[in-house]
PDB file of C-alpha atoms in Angstrom:
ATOM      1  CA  UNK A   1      16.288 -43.373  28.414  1.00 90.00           C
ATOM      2  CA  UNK A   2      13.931 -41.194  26.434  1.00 95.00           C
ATOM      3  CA  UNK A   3      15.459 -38.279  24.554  1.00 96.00           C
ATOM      4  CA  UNK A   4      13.264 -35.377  24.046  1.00 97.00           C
ATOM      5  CA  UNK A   5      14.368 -32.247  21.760  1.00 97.00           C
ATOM      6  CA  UNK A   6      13.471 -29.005  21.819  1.00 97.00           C
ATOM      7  CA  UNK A   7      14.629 -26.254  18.899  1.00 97.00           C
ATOM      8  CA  UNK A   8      16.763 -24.075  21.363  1.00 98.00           C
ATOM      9  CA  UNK A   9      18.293 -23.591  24.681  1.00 98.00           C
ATOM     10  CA  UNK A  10      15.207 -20.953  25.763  1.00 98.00           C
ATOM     11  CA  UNK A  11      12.403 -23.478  24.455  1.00 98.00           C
ATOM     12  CA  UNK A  12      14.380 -26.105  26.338  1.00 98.00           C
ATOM     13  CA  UNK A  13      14.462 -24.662  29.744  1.00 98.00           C
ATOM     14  CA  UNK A  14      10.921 -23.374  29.381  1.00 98.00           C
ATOM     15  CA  UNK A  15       9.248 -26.708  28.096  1.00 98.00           C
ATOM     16  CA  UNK A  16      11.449 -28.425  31.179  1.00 98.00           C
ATOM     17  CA  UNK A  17       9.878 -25.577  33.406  1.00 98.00           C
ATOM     18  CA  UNK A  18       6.340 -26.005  32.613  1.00 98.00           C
ATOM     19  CA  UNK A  19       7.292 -30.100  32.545  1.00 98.00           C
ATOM     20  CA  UNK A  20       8.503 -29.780  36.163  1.00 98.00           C
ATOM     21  CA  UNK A  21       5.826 -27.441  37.223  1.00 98.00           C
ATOM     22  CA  UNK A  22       3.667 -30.281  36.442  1.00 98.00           C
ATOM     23  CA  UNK A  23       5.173 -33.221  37.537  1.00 98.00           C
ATOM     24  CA  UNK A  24       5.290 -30.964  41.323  1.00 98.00           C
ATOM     25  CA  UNK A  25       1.828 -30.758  41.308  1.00 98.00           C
ATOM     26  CA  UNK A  26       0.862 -34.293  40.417  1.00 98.00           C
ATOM     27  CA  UNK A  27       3.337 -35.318  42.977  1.00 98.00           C
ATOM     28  CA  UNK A  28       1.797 -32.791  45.652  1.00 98.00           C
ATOM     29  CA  UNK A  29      -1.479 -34.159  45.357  1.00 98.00           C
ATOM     30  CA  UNK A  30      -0.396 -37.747  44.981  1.00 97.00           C
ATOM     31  CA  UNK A  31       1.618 -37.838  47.900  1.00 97.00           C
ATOM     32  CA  UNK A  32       1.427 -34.514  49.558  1.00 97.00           C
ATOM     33  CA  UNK A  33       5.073 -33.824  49.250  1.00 97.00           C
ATOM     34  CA  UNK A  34       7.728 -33.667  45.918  1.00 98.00           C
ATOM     35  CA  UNK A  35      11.469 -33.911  46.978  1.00 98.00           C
ATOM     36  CA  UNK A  36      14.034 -32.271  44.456  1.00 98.00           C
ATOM     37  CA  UNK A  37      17.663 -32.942  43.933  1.00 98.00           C
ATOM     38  CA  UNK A  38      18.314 -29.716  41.255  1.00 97.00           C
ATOM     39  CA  UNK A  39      21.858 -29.423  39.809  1.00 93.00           C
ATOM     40  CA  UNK A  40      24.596 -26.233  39.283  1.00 91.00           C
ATOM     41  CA  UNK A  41      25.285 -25.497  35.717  1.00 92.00           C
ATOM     42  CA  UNK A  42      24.549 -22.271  33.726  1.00 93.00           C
ATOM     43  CA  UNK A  43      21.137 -24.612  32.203  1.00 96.00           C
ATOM     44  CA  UNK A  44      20.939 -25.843  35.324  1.00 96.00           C
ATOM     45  CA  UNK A  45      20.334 -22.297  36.909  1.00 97.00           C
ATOM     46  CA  UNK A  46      18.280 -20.697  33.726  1.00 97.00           C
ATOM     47  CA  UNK A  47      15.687 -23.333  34.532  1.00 98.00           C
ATOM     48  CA  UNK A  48      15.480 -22.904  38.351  1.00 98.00           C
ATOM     49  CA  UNK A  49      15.102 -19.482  37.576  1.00 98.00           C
ATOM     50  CA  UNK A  50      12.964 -20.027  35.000  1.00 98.00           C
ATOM     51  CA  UNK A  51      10.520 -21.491  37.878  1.00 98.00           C
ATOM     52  CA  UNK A  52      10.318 -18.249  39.866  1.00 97.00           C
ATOM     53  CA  UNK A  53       7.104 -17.354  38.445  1.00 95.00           C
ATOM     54  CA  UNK A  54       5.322 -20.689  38.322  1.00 97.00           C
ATOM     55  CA  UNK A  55       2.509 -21.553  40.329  1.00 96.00           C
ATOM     56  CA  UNK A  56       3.731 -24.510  42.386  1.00 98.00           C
ATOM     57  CA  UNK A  57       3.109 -25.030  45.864  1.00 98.00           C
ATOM     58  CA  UNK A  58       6.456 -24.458  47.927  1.00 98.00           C
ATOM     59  CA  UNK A  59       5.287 -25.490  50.897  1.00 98.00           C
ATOM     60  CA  UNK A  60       5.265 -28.671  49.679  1.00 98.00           C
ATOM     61  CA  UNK A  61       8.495 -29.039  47.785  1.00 98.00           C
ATOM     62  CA  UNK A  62      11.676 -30.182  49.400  1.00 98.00           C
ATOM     63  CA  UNK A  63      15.181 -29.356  47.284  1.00 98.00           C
ATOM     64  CA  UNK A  64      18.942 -30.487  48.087  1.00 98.00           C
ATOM     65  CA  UNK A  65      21.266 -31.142  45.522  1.00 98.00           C
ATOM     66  CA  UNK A  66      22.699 -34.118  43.489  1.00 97.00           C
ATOM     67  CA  UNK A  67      26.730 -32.516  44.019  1.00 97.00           C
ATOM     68  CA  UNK A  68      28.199 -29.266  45.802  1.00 98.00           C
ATOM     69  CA  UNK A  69      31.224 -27.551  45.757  1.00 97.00           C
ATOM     70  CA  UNK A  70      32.938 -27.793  48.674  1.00 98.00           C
ATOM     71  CA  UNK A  71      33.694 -24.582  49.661  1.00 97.00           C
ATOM     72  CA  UNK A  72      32.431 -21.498  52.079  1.00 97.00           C
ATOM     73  CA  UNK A  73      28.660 -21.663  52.547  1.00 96.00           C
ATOM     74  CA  UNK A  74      28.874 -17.557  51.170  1.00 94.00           C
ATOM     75  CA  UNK A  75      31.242 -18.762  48.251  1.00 96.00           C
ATOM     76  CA  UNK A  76      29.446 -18.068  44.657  1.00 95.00           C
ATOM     77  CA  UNK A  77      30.848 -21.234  43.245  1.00 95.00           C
ATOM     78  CA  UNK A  78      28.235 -22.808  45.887  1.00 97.00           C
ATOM     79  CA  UNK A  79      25.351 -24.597  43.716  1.00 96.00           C
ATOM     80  CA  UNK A  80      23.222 -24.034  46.719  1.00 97.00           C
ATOM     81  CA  UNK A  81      23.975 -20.113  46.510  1.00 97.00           C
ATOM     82  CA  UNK A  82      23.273 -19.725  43.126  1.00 97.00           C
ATOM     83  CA  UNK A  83      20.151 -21.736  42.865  1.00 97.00           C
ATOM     84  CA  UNK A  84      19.355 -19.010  45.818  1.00 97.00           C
ATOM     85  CA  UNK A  85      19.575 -16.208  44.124  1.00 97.00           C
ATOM     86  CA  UNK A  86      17.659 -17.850  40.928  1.00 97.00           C
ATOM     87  CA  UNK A  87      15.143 -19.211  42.714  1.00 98.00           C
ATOM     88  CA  UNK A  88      14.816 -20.354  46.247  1.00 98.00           C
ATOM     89  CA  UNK A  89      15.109 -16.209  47.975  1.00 97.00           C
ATOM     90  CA  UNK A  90      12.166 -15.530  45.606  1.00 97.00           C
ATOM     91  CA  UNK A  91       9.530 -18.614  46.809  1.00 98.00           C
ATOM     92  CA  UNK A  92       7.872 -19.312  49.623  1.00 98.00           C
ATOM     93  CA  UNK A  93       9.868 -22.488  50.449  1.00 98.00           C
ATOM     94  CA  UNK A  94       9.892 -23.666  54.149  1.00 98.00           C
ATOM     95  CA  UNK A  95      13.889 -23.378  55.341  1.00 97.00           C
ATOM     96  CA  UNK A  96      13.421 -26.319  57.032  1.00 97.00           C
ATOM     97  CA  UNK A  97      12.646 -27.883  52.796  1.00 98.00           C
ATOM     98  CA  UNK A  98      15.602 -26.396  51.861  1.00 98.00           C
ATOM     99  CA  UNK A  99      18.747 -29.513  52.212  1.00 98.00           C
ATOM    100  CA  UNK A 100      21.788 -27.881  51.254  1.00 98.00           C
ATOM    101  CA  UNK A 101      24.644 -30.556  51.499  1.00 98.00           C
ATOM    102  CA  UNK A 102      27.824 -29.695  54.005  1.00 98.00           C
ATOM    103  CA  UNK A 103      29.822 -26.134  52.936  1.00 98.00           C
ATOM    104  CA  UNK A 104      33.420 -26.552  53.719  1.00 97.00           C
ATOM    105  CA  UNK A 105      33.444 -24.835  58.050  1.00 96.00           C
ATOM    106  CA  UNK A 106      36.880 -26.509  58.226  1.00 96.00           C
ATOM    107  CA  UNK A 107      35.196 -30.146  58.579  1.00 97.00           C
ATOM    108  CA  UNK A 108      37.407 -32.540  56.725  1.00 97.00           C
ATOM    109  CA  UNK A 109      35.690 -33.814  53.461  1.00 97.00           C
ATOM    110  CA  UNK A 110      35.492 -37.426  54.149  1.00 97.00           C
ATOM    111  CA  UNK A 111      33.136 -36.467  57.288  1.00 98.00           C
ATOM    112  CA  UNK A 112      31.075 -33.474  55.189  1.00 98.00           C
ATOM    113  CA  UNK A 113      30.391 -36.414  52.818  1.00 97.00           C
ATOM    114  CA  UNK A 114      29.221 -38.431  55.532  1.00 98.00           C
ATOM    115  CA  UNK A 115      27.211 -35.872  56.957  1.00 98.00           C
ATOM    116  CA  UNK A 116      25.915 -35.337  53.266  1.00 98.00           C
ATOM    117  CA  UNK A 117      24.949 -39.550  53.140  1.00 97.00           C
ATOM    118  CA  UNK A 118      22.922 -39.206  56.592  1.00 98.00           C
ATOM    119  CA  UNK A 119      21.128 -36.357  54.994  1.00 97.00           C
ATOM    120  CA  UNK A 120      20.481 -38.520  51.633  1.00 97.00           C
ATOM    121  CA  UNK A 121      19.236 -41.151  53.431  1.00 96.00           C
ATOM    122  CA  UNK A 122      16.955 -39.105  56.245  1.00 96.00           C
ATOM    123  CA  UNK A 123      14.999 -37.506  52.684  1.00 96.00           C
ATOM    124  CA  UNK A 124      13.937 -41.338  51.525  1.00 94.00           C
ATOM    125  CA  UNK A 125      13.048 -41.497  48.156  1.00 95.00           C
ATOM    126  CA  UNK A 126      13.779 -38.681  46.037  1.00 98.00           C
ATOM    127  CA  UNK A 127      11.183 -38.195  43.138  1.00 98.00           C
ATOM    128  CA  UNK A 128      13.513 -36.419  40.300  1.00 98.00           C
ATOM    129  CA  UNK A 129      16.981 -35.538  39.871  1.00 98.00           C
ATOM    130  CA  UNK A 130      17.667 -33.116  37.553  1.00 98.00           C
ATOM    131  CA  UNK A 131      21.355 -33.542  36.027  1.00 98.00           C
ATOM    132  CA  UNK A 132      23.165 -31.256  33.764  1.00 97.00           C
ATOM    133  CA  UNK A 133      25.900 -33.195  31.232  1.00 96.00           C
ATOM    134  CA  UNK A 134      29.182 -31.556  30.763  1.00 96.00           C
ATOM    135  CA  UNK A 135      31.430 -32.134  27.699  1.00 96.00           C
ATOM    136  CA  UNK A 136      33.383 -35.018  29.092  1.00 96.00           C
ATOM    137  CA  UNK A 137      29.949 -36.972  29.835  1.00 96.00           C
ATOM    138  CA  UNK A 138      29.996 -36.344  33.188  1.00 96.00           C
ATOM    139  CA  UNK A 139      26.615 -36.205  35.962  1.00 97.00           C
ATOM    140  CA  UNK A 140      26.515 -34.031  39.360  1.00 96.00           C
ATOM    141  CA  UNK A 141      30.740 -34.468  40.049  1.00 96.00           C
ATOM    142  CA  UNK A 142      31.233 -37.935  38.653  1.00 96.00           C
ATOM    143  CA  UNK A 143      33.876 -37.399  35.738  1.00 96.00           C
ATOM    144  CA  UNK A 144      35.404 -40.262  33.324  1.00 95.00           C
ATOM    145  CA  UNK A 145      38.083 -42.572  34.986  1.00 91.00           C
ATOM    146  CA  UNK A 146      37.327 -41.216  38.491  1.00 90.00           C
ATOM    147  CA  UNK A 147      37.098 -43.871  41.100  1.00 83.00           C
ATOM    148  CA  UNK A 148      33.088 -42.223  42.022  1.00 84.00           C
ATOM    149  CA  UNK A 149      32.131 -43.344  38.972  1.00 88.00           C
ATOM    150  CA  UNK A 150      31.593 -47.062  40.294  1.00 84.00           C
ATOM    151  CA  UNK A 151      31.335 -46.090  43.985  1.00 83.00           C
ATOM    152  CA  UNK A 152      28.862 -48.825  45.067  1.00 82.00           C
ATOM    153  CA  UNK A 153      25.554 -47.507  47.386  1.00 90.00           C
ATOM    154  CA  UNK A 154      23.197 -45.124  48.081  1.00 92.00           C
ATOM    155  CA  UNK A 155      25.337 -42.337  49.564  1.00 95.00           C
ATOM    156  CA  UNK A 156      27.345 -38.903  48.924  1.00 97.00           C
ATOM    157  CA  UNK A 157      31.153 -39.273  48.202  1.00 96.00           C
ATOM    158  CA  UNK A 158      34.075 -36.928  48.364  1.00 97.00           C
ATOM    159  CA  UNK A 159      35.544 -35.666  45.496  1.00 96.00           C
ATOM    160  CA  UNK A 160      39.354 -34.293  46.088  1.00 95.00           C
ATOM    161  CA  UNK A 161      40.390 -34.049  42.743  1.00 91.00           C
ATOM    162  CA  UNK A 162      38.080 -32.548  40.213  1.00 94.00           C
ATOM    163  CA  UNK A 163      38.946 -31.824  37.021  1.00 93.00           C
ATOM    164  CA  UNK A 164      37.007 -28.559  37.117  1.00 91.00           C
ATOM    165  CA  UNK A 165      38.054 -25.904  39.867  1.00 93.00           C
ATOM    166  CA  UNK A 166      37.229 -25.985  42.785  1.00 94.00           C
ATOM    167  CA  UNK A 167      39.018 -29.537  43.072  1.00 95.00           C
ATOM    168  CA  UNK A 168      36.810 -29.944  46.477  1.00 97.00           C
ATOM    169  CA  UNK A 169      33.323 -31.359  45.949  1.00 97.00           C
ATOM    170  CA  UNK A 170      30.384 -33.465  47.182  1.00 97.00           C
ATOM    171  CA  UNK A 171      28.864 -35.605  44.684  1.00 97.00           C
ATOM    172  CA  UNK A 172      25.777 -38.137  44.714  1.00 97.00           C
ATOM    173  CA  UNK A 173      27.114 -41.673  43.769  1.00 96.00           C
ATOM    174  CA  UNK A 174      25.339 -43.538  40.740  1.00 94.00           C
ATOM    175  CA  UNK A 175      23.334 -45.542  43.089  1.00 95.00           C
ATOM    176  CA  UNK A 176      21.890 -42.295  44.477  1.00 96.00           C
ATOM    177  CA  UNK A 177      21.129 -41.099  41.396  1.00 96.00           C
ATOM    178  CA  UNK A 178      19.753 -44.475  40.155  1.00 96.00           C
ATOM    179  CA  UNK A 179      17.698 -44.525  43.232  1.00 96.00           C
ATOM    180  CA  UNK A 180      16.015 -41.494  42.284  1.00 98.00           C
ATOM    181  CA  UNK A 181      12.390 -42.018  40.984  1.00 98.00           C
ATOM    182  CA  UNK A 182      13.325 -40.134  37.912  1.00 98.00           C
ATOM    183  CA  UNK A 183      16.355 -38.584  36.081  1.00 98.00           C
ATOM    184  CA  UNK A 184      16.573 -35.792  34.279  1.00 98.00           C
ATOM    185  CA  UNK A 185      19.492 -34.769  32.298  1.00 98.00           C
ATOM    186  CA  UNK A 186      19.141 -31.182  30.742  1.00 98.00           C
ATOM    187  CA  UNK A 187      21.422 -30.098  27.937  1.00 97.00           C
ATOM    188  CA  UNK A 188      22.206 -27.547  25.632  1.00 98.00           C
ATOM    189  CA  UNK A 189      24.851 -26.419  23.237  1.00 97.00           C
ATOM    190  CA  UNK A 190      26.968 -28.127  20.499  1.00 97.00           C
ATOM    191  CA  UNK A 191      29.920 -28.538  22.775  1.00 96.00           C
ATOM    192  CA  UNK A 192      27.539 -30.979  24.760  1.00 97.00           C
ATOM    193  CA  UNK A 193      27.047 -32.984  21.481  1.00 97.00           C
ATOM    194  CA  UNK A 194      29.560 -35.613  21.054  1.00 96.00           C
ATOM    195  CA  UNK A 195      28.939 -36.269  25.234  1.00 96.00           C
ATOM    196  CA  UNK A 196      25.079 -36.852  24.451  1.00 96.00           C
ATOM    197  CA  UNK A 197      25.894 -39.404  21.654  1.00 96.00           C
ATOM    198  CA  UNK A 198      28.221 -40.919  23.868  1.00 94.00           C
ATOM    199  CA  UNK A 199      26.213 -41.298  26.483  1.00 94.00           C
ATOM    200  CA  UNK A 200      23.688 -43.016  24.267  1.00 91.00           C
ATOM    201  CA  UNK A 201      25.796 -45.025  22.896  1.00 90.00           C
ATOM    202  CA  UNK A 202      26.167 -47.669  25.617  1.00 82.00           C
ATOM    203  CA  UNK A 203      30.199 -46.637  26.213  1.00 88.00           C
ATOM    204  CA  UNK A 204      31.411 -47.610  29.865  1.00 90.00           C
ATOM    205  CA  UNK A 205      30.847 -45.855  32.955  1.00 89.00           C
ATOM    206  CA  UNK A 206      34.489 -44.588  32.924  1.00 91.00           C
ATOM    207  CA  UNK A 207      34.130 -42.927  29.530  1.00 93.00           C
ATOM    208  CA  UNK A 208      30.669 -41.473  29.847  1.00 95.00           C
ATOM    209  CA  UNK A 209      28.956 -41.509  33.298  1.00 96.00           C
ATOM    210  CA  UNK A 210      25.945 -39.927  32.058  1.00 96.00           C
ATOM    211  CA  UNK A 211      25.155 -43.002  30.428  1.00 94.00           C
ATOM    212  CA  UNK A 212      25.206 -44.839  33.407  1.00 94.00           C
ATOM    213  CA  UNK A 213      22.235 -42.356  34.528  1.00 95.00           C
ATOM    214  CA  UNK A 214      18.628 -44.102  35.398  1.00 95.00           C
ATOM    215  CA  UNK A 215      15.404 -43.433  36.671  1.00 97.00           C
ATOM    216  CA  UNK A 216      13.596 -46.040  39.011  1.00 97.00           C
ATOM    217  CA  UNK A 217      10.557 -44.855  36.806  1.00 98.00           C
ATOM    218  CA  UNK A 218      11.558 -42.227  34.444  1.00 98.00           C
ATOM    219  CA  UNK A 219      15.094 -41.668  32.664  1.00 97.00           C
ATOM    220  CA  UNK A 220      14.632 -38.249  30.247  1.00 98.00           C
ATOM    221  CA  UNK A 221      17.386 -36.711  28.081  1.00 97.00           C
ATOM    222  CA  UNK A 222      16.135 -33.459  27.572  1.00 98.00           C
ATOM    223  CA  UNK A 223      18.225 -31.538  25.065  1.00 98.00           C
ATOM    224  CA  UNK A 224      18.306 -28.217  22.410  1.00 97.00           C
ATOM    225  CA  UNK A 225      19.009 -28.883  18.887  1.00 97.00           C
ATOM    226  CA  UNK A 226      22.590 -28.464  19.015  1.00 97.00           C
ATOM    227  CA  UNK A 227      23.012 -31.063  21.841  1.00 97.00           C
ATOM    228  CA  UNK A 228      20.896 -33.292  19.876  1.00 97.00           C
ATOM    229  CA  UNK A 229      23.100 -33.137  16.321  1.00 96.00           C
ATOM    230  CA  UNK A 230      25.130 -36.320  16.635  1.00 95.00           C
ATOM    231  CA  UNK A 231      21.937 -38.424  17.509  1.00 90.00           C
ATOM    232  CA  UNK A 232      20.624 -40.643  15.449  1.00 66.00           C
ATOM    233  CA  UNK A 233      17.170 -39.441  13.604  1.00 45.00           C
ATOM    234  CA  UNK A 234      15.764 -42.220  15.377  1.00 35.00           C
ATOM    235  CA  UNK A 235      16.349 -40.772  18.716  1.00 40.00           C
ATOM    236  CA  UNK A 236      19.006 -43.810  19.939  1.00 34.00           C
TER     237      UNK A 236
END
């Protein structure tokens, strides 16, 4: 894992922007196609947002998303809505690009996660996912002590009982993650702090699945000055 940190929140989410924007053209000429798994999170959304104006080539960009709330497809707790209204309403992206995973239409959550896995594993290989940290050191909807956190496989999971509202979600395992070309986790604030060192520190799945978050080719810890404070100056 590579940390990389920027002064501030806004320098953060534009150096990630203009670091993404790249990385989705190399990919689009490389391979003709760069598939996305983008994350919730107030960061999260500031940098999807933050894309709006970049010149990328939508066409060619597929996007779904590392965990959802499960909940109704118009509900703005929906990742997918808000990264909508940031970003994907104001792009030329294909609908057909656009992978939401399953909003709750009554479908119990065991089969919307299967659904979800299907989906994952119809995309192949995704080339980033970008993953936001929360204070407990956890990724997508994989918090400490939660069974997910050592779900085996490449697949989507249910999640009945998060400890954030809404206590319904959709989460990518760690294998999914891990089978990711690259991962991105994007943080900023001092709360996020003592979860970054953690993370870094080599501490157990069950205390800090961030740490537990790897790249095939790429692992990045992008983070603001205030995230970065408990780090060592040597950046371990």
């Amino acid at each position: 894992m590579t940390v990389i940190t920027h002064p501030d929140r806004a320098a953060l989410v534009a150096q990630t922007a203009d670091r993404l924007t790249t990385l989705l053209g190399d990919l689009i000429v490389q391979q003709g196609r760069a598939t996305v798994a983008v994350t919730g999170g107030s960061v999260g959304i500031e940098l999807l947002a933050a894309l709006a104006d970049r010149d990328i080539d939508w066409q060619h960009v597929v996007v779904t998303w590392s965990d959802e709330r499960y909940v109704a497809a118009d509900s703005p707790d929906r990742n997918a809505r808000q990264a909508r209204e940031a970003l994907l309403d104001h792009v030329p992206i294909p609908a057909e690009n656009v992978r939401e995973l399953p909003a709750d239409d009554g479908t119990p959550l065991d089969a919307a996660a299967a659904a979800g896995t299907a989906q994952l594993l119809a995309l192949g290989t995704i080339d980033l996912t970008l993953l936001g940290m929360g204070p407990d050191a956890h990724i997508a909807s994989l918090f400490p002590g939660m069974p997910g956190v050592r779900q085996p496989g490449v697949a989507v999971i249910a999640v009945t009982d998060s400890p954030k509202p809404p206590p319904s979600r959709l989460s990518f395992t760690v294998g999914a993650i891990n089978a990711s070309d690259r991962v991105w986790l994007i943080v900023a604030g001092s709360d996020k702090a003592e979860a970054a060192a953690l993370a870094r520190s080599g501490a157990a799945p069950e205390v800090a699945p961030a740490g537990t978050a790897r790249g095939r080719e790429e692992t990045l810890m992008l983070l603001d000055a205030e995230a970065a404070a408990l780090l060592e100056e040597d950046g371990r």
